[in-house]
CSV table of C-alpha atoms in Angstrom, one decimal:
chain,number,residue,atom,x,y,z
A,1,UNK,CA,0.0,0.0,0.0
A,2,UNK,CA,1.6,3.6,-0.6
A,3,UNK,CA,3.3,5.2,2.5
A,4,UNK,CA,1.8,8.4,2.0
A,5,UNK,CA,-1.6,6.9,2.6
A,6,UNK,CA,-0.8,4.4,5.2
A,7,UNK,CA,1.0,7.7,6.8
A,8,UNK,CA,-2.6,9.9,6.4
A,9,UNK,CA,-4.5,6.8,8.1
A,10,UNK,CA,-2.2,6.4,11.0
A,11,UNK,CA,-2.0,10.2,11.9
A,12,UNK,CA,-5.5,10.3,11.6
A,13,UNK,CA,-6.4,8.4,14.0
A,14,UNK,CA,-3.9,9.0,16.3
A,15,UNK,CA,-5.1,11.8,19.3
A,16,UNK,CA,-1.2,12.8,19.8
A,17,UNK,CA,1.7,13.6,18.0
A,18,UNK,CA,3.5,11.0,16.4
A,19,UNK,CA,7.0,10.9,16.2
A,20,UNK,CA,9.0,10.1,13.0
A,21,UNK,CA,10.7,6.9,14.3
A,22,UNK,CA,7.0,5.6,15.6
A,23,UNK,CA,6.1,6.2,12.2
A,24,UNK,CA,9.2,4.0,10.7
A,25,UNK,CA,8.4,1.5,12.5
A,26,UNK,CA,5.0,1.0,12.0
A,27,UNK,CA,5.4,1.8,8.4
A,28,UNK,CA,8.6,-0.9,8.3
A,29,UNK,CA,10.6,2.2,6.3
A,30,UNK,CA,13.3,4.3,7.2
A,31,UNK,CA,13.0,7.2,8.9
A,32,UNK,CA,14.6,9.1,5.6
A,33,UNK,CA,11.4,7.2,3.8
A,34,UNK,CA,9.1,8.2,5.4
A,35,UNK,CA,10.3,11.8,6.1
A,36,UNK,CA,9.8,12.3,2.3
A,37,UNK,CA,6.4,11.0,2.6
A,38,UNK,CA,4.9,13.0,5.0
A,39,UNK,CA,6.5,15.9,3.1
A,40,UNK,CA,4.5,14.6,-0.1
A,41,UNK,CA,1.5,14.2,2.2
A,42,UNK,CA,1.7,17.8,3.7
A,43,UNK,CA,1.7,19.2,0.1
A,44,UNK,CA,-1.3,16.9,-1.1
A,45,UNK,CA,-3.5,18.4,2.3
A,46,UNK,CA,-2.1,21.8,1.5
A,47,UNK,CA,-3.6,21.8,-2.1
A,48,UNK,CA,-6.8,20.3,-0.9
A,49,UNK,CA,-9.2,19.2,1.7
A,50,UNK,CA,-10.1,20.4,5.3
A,51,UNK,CA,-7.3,19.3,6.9
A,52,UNK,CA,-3.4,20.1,6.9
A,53,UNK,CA,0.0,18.4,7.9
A,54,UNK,CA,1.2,19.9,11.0
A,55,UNK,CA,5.0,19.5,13.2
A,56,UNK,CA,4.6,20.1,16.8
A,57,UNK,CA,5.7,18.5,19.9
A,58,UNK,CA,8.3,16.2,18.6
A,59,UNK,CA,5.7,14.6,16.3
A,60,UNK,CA,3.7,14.6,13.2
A,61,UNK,CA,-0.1,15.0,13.6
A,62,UNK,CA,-3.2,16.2,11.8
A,63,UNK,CA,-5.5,19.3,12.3
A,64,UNK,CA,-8.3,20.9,10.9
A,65,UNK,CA,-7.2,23.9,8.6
A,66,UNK,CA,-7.4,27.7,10.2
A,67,UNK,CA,-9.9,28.7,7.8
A,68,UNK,CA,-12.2,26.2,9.4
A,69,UNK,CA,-12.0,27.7,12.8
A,70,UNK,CA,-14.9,29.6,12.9
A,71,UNK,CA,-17.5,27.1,11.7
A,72,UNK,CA,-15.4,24.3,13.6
A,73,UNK,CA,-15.8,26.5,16.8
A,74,UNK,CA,-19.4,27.2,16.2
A,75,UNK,CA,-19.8,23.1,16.0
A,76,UNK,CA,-17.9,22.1,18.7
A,77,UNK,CA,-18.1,25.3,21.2
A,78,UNK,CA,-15.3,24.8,22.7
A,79,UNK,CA,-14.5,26.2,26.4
A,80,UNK,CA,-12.0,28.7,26.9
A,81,UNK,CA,-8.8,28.1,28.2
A,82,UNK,CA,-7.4,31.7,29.1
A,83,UNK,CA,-4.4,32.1,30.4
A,84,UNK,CA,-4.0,35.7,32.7
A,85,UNK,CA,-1.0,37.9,32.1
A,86,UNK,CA,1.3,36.9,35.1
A,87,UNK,CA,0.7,33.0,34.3
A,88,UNK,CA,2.0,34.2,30.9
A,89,UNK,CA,4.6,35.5,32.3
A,90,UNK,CA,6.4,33.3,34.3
A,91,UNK,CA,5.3,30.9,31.4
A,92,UNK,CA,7.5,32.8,29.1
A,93,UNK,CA,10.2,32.9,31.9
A,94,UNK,CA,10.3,28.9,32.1
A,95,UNK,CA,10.2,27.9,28.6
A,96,UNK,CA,13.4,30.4,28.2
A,97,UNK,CA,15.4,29.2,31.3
A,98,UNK,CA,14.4,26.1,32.4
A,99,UNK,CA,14.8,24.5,34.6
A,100,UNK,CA,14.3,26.9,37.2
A,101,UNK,CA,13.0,27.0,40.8
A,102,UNK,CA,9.8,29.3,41.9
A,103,UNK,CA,12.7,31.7,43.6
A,104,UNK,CA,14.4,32.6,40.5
A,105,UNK,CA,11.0,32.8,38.6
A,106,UNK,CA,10.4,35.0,41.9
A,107,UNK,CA,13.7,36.5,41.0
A,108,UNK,CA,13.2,37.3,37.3
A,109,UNK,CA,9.8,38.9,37.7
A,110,UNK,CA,10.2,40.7,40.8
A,111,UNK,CA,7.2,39.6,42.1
A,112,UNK,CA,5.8,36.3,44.1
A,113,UNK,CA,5.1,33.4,41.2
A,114,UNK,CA,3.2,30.8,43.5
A,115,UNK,CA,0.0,30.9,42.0
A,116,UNK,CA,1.1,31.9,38.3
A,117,UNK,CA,3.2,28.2,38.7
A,118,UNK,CA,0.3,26.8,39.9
A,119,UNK,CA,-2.1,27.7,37.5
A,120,UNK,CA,0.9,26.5,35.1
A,121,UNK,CA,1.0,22.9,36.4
A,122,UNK,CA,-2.6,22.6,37.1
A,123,UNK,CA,-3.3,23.2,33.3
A,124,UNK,CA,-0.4,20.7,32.3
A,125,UNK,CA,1.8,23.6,30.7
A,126,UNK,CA,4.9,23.3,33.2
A,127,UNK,CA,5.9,20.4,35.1
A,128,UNK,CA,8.7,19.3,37.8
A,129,UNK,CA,11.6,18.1,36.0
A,130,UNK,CA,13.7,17.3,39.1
A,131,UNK,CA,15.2,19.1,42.2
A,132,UNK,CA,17.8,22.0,42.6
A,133,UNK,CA,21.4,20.4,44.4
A,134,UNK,CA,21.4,23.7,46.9
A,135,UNK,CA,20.6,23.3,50.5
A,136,UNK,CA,16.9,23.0,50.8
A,137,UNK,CA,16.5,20.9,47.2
A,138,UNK,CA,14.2,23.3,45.8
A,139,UNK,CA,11.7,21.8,43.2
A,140,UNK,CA,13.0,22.5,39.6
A,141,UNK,CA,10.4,23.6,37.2
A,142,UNK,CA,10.3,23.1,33.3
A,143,UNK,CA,7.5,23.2,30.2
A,144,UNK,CA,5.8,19.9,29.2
A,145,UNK,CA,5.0,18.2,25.9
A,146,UNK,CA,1.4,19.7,25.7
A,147,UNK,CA,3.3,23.4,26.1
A,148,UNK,CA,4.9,23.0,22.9
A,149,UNK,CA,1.5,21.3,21.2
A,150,UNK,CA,-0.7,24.4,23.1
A,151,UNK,CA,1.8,26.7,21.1
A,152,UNK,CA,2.1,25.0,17.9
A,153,UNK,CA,6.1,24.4,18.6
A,154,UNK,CA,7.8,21.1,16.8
A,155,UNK,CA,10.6,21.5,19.9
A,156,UNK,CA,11.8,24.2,22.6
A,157,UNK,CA,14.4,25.1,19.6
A,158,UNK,CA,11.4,26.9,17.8
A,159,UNK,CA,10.7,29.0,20.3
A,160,UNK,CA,11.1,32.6,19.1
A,161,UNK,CA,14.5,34.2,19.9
A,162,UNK,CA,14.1,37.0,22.8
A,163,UNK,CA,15.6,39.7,20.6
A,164,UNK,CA,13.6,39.2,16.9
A,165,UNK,CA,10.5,37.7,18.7
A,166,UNK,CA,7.9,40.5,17.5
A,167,UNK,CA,8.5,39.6,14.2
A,168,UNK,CA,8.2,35.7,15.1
A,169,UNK,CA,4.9,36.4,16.5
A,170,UNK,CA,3.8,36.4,13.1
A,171,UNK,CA,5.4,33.0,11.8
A,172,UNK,CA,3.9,30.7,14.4
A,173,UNK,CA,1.0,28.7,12.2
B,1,UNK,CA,42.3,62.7,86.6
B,2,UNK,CA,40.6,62.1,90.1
B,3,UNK,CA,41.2,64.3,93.5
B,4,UNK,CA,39.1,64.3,97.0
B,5,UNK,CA,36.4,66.3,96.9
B,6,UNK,CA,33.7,66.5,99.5
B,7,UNK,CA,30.9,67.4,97.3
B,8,UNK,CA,28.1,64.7,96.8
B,9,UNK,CA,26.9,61.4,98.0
B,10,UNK,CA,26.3,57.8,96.8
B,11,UNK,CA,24.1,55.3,97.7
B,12,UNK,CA,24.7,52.1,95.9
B,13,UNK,CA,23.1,49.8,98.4
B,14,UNK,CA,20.7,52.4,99.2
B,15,UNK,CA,21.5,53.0,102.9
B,16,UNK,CA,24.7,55.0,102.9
B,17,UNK,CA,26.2,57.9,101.2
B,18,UNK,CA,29.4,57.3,99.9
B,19,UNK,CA,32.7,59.6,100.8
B,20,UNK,CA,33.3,62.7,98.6
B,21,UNK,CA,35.0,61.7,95.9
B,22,UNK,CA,35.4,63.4,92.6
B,23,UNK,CA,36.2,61.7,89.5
B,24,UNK,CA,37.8,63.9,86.2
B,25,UNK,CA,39.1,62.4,83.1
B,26,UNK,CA,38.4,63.5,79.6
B,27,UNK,CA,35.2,62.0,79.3
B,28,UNK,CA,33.7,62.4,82.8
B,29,UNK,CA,33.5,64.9,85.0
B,30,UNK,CA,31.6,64.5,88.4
B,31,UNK,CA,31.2,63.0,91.4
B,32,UNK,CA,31.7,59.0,92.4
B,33,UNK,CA,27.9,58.7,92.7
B,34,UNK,CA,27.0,60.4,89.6
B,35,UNK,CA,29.5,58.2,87.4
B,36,UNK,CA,27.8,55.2,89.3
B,37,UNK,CA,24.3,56.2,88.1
B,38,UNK,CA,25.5,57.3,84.7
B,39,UNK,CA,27.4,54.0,84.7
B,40,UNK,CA,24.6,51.7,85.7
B,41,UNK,CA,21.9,53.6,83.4
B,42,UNK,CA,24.6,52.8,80.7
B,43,UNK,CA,24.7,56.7,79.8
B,44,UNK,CA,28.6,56.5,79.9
B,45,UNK,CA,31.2,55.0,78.4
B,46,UNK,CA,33.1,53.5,81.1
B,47,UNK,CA,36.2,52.6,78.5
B,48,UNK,CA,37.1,56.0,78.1
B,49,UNK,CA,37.1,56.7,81.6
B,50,UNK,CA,40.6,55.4,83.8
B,51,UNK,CA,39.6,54.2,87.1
B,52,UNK,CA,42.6,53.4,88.5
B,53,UNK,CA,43.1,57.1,89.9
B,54,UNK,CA,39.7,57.0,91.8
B,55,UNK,CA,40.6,53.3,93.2
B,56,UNK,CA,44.1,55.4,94.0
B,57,UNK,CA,41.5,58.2,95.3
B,58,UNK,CA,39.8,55.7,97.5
B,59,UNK,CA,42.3,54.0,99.5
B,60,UNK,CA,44.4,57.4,100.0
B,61,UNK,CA,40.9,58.4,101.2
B,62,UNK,CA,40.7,55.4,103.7
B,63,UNK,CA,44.5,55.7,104.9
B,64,UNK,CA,43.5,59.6,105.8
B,65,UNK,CA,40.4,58.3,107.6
B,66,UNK,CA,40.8,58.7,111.1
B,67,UNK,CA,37.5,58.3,112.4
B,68,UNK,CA,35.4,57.9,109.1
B,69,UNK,CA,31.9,56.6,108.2
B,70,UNK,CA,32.4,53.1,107.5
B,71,UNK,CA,29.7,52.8,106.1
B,72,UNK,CA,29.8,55.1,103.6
B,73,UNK,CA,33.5,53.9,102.5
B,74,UNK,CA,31.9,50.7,102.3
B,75,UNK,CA,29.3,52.1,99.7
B,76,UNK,CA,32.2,53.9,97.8
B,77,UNK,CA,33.8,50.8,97.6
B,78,UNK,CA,30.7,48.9,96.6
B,79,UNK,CA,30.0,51.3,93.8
B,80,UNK,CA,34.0,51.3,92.8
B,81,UNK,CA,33.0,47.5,92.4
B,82,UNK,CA,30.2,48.0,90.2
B,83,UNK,CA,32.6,50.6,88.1
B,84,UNK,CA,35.1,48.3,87.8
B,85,UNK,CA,33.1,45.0,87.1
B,86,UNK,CA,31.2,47.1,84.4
B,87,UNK,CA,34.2,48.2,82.8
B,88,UNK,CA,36.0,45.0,82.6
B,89,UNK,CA,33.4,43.5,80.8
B,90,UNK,CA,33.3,46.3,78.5
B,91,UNK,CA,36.9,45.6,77.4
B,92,UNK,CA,36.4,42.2,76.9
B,93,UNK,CA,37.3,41.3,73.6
B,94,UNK,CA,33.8,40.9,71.2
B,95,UNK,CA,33.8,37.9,69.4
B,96,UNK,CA,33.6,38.3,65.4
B,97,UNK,CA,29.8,38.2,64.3
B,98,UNK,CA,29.0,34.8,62.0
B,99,UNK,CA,29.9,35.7,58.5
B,100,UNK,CA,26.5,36.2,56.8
B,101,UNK,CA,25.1,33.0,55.3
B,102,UNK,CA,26.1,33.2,52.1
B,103,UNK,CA,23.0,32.6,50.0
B,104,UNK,CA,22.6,31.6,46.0
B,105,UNK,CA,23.3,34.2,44.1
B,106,UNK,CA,19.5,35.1,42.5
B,107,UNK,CA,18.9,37.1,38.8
B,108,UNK,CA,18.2,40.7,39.2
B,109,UNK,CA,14.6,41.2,38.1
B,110,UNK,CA,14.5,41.0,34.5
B,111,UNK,CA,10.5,40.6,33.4
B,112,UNK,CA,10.5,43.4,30.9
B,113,UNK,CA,13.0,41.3,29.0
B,114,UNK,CA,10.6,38.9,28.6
B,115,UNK,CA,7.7,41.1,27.4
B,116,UNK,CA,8.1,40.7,23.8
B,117,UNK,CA,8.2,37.5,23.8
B,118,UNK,CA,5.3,37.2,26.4
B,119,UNK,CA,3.1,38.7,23.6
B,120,UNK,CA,4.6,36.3,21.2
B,121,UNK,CA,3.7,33.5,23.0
B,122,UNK,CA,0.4,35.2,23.2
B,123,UNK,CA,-0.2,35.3,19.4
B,124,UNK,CA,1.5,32.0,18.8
B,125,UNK,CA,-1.3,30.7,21.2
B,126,UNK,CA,-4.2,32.4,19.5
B,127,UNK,CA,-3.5,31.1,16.4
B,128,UNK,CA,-3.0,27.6,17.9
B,129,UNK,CA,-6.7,28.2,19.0
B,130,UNK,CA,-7.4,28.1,15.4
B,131,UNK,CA,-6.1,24.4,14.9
B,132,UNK,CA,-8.4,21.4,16.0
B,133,UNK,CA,-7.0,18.0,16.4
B,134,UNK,CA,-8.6,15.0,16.7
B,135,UNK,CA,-9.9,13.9,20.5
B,136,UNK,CA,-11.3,10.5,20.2
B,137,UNK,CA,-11.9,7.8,23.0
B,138,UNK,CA,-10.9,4.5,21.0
B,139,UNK,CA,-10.6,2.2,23.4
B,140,UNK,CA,-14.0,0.5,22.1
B,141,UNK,CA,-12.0,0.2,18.7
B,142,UNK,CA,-11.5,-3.1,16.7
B,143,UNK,CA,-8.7,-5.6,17.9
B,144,UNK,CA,-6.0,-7.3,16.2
B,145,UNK,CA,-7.0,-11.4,15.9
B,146,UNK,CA,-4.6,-13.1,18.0
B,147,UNK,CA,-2.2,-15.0,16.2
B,148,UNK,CA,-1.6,-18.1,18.2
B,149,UNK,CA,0.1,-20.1,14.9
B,150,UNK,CA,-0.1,-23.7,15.2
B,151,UNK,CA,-2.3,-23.9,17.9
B,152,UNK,CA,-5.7,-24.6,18.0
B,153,UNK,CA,-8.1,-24.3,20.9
B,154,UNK,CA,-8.9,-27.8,20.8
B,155,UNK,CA,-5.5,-28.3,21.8
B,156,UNK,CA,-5.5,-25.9,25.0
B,157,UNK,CA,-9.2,-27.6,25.8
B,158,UNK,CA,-7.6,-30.7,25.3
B,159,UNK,CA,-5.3,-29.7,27.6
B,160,UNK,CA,-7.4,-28.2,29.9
B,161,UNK,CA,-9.4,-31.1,30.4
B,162,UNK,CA,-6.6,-33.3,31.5
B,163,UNK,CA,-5.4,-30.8,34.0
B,164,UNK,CA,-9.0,-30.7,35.3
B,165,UNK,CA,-8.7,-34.7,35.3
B,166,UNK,CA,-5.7,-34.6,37.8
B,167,UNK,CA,-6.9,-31.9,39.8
B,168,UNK,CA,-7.4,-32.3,43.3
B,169,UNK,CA,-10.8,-31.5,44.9
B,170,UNK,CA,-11.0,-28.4,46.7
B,171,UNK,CA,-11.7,-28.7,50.4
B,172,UNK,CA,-14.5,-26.0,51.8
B,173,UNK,CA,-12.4,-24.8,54.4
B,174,UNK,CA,-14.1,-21.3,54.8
B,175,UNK,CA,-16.8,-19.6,52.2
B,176,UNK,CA,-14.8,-16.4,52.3
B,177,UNK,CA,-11.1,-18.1,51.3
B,178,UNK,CA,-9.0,-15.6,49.7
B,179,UNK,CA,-8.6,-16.3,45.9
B,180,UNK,CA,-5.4,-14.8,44.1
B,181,UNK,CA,-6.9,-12.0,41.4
B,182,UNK,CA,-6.0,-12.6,37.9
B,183,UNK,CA,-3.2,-10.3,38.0
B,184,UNK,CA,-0.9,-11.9,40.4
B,185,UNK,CA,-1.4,-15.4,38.5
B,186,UNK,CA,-0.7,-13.6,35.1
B,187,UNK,CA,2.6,-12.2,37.1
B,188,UNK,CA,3.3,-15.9,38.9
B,189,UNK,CA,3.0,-17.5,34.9
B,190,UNK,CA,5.4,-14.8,33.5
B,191,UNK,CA,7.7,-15.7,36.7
B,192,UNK,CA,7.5,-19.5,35.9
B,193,UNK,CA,8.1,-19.0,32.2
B,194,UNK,CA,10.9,-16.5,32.3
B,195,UNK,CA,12.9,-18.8,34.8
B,196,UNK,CA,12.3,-21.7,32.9
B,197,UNK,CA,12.6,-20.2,29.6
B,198,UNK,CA,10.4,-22.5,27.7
B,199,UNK,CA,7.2,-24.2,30.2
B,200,UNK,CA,4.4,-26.0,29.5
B,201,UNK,CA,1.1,-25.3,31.3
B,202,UNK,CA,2.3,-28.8,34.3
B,203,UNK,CA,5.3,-26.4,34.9
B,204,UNK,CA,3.2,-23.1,35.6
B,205,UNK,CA,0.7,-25.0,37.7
B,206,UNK,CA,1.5,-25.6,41.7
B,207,UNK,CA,2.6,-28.9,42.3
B,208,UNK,CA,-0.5,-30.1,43.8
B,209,UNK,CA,-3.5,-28.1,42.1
B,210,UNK,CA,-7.0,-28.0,42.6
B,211,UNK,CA,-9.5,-27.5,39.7
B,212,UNK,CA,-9.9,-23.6,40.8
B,213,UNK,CA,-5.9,-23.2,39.8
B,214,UNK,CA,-6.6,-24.9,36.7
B,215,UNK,CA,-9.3,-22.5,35.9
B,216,UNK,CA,-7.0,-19.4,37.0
B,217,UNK,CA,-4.3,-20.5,35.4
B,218,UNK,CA,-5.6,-20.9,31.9
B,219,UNK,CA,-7.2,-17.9,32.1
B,220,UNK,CA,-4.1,-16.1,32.8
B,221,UNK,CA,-2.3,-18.1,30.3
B,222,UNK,CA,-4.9,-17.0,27.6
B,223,UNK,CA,-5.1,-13.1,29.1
B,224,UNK,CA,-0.8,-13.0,28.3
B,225,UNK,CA,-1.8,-14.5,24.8
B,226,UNK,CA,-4.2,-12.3,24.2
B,227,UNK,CA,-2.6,-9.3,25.2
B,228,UNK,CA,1.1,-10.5,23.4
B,229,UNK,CA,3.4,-11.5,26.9
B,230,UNK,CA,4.0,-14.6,26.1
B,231,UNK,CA,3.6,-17.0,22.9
B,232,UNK,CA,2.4,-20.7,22.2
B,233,UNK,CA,3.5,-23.3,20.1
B,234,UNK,CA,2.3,-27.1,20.4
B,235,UNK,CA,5.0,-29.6,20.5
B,236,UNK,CA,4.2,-33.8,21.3
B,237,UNK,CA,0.9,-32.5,22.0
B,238,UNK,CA,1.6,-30.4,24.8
B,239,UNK,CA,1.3,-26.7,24.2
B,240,UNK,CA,4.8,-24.5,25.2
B,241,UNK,CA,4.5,-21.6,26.6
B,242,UNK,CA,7.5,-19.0,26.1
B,243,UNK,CA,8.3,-15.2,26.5
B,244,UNK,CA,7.0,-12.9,23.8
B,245,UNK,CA,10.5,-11.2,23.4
B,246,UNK,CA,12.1,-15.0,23.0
């Protein structure tokens, strides 16, 4: 059976990102293979259909198209998942200089974090990645898989760079 | 420096007044009794002040006494104590405070750095809002056949019915006898296969079984089957159980 197909079935029914060596595998190809057929697969959604190719998380996985979103909304009604300015923030301060303890966030923003990091962790955004070695072991704090799929990033490497990042707000999608 | 003078009074001890004596130094000028209440209200520094002139004071005082108030000498000399004991703890050498804990050194706030890319993160997020991904439960969804190869369920009820055979009766000891769930037979197979490497269903099985261990153990053997822990093959008409990764 083609790989590009087999490759559109498996990400469609697959609820997370998938990574390129799960794909190999399942496909029995190489990684090199099937790399060239999800880029033959992104170009056949781009030119037509509902739904696109996307890279986030470490994986490959499909969405609906942005010009959908309205209608798509409108079906669905989706609840809001805001995110307040301080939570922001400190989120911005952890993706950037992680790992980091809730003193330094502290630190960094002048102002108590404890409930911005809360927030964070509650909605799955920022996670414990291990414990400082000063006296006290202070919790070490650090952005999760479902940060970089809430912000449409393939890795931390695509987040945008502190000095050029007004322009990158535009590139994102 | 210090001299006899009859001038004022003490009363350390609050009964007598003390002889006249008159202290003078740089830093004090006054009566015995008024450096002793300066003293003990801690309004002076008794450091700066020498006392050895008023002790000298004092005892050319009681050498010159012919007929004096013992009493009050006795109160000069308490409150000369008091000087004294005062002022030799004062030059006591102060031990060093404990050098301030040093603590990790911390980032100077920096949020406004982060600004810009705050509202990036903002925008990248509101456009993520735009993307909808599929959210489906699928554990209801079709399952792979289990591919036993050469074995045949006639052969595991073939099997199973000797096993039953040789079983021993269970004796009713008590109505509520603790079973072992499913899940620590499953485990006590895997155990059983992976020492042995290569088992068939005898070698699981305790060495005296009732019918109830035959029943839990082919139901665990057919659970690890099923969910692909361990593989069967039938050989001389017994069926070998072995690891999955083997």
């Amino acid at each position: 059976m083609p790989m590009v197909d087999l490759l559109e079935a498996l990400l469609f029914v697959s609820e997370a990102p998938v990574t390129l060596k799960e794909l190999a595998t399942v496909c029995g190809a190489s990684a090199k293979d099937v790399h060239v057929a999800l880029e033959e697969l992104r170009a056949r959604m781009d030119d037509a259909g509902g739904l696109r190719l996307v890279e986030l998380a470490g994986g490959f996985q499909i969405c609906t198209k942005e010009k959908f979103a309205e209608p798509i909304a409108r079906f669905l009604k989706p609840g809001k998942r805001r995110l307040g300015k301080s939570a922001l923030e400190a989120l911005a301060i952890v993706a950037y200089r992680q790992p980091m303890t809730l003193t330094e966030i502290d630190a960094v923003r002048g102002v108590q974090s404890d409930y911005a990091l809360r927030t964070l962790v509650e909605k799955g955004l920022v996670e414990e990645v291990g414990r400082k070695q000063t006296p006290g072991r202070p919790i070490l704090y650090g952005t999760t898989r479902d940060f970089l799929h809430q912000f449409n990033l393939a890795s931390l490497d695509d987040l945008p760079p502190m000095e050029a990042s007004e322009e990158a707000a535009g590139v994102g999608v | 420096m210090s001299r006899l003078k009859e001038q004022e009074s003490l009363s350390p001890a609050g009964v007598s007044t003390t002889p006249p004596l008159r202290v003078e130094s740089q830093a004090f000028t006054g009566s015995l009794a008024t450096l002793f209440h300066l003293a003990r209200d801690c309004r002076v520094d008794l450091v700066l002040i020498p006392l050895a002139p008023v002790c000298e004071a004092y005892i050319q005082y009681i050498e010159e006494m012919e007929e004096g108030d013992v009493d009050s000498a006795g109160a000069a000399l308490l409150a000369l104590a008091y000087l004294v004991e005062r002022k030799a703890w004062a030059l006591l050498p102060i031990a060093d405070p404990p050098p301030p804990q040093e603590l990790p050194e911390l980032p100077e706030p920096t949020a406004h750095e982060y600004a810009s890319v705050t509202d990036s993160l903002e925008e990248m997020r509101r456009r993520r809002e735009q993307l909808f991904f599929r959210a489906v439960d699928q554990s209801d969804a079709y399952e792979l056949p289990l591919d036993l190869g050469s074995l045949r369920a006639d052969d595991l009820a073939r099997v199973f019915e000797r096993l039953m055979d040789r079983a021993v009766p269970d004796k009713v000891v008590s109505l509520n006898r603790p079973r072992p769930s499913l899940a620590e037979v499953m485990r006590s197979v895997v155990r059983q296969i992976r020492r042995l490497g290569a088992a068939t269903i005898d070698d699981v099985l305790p060495e005296a079984f009732s019918r109830l261990d035959v029943v839990f153990t082919f139901l665990a053997v057919l659970e690890l089957l099923r969910i692909g822990q361990i593989k069967a093959r039938i050989a001389d008409g017994e069926v070998v159980l072995r690891g999955a990764e083997a």
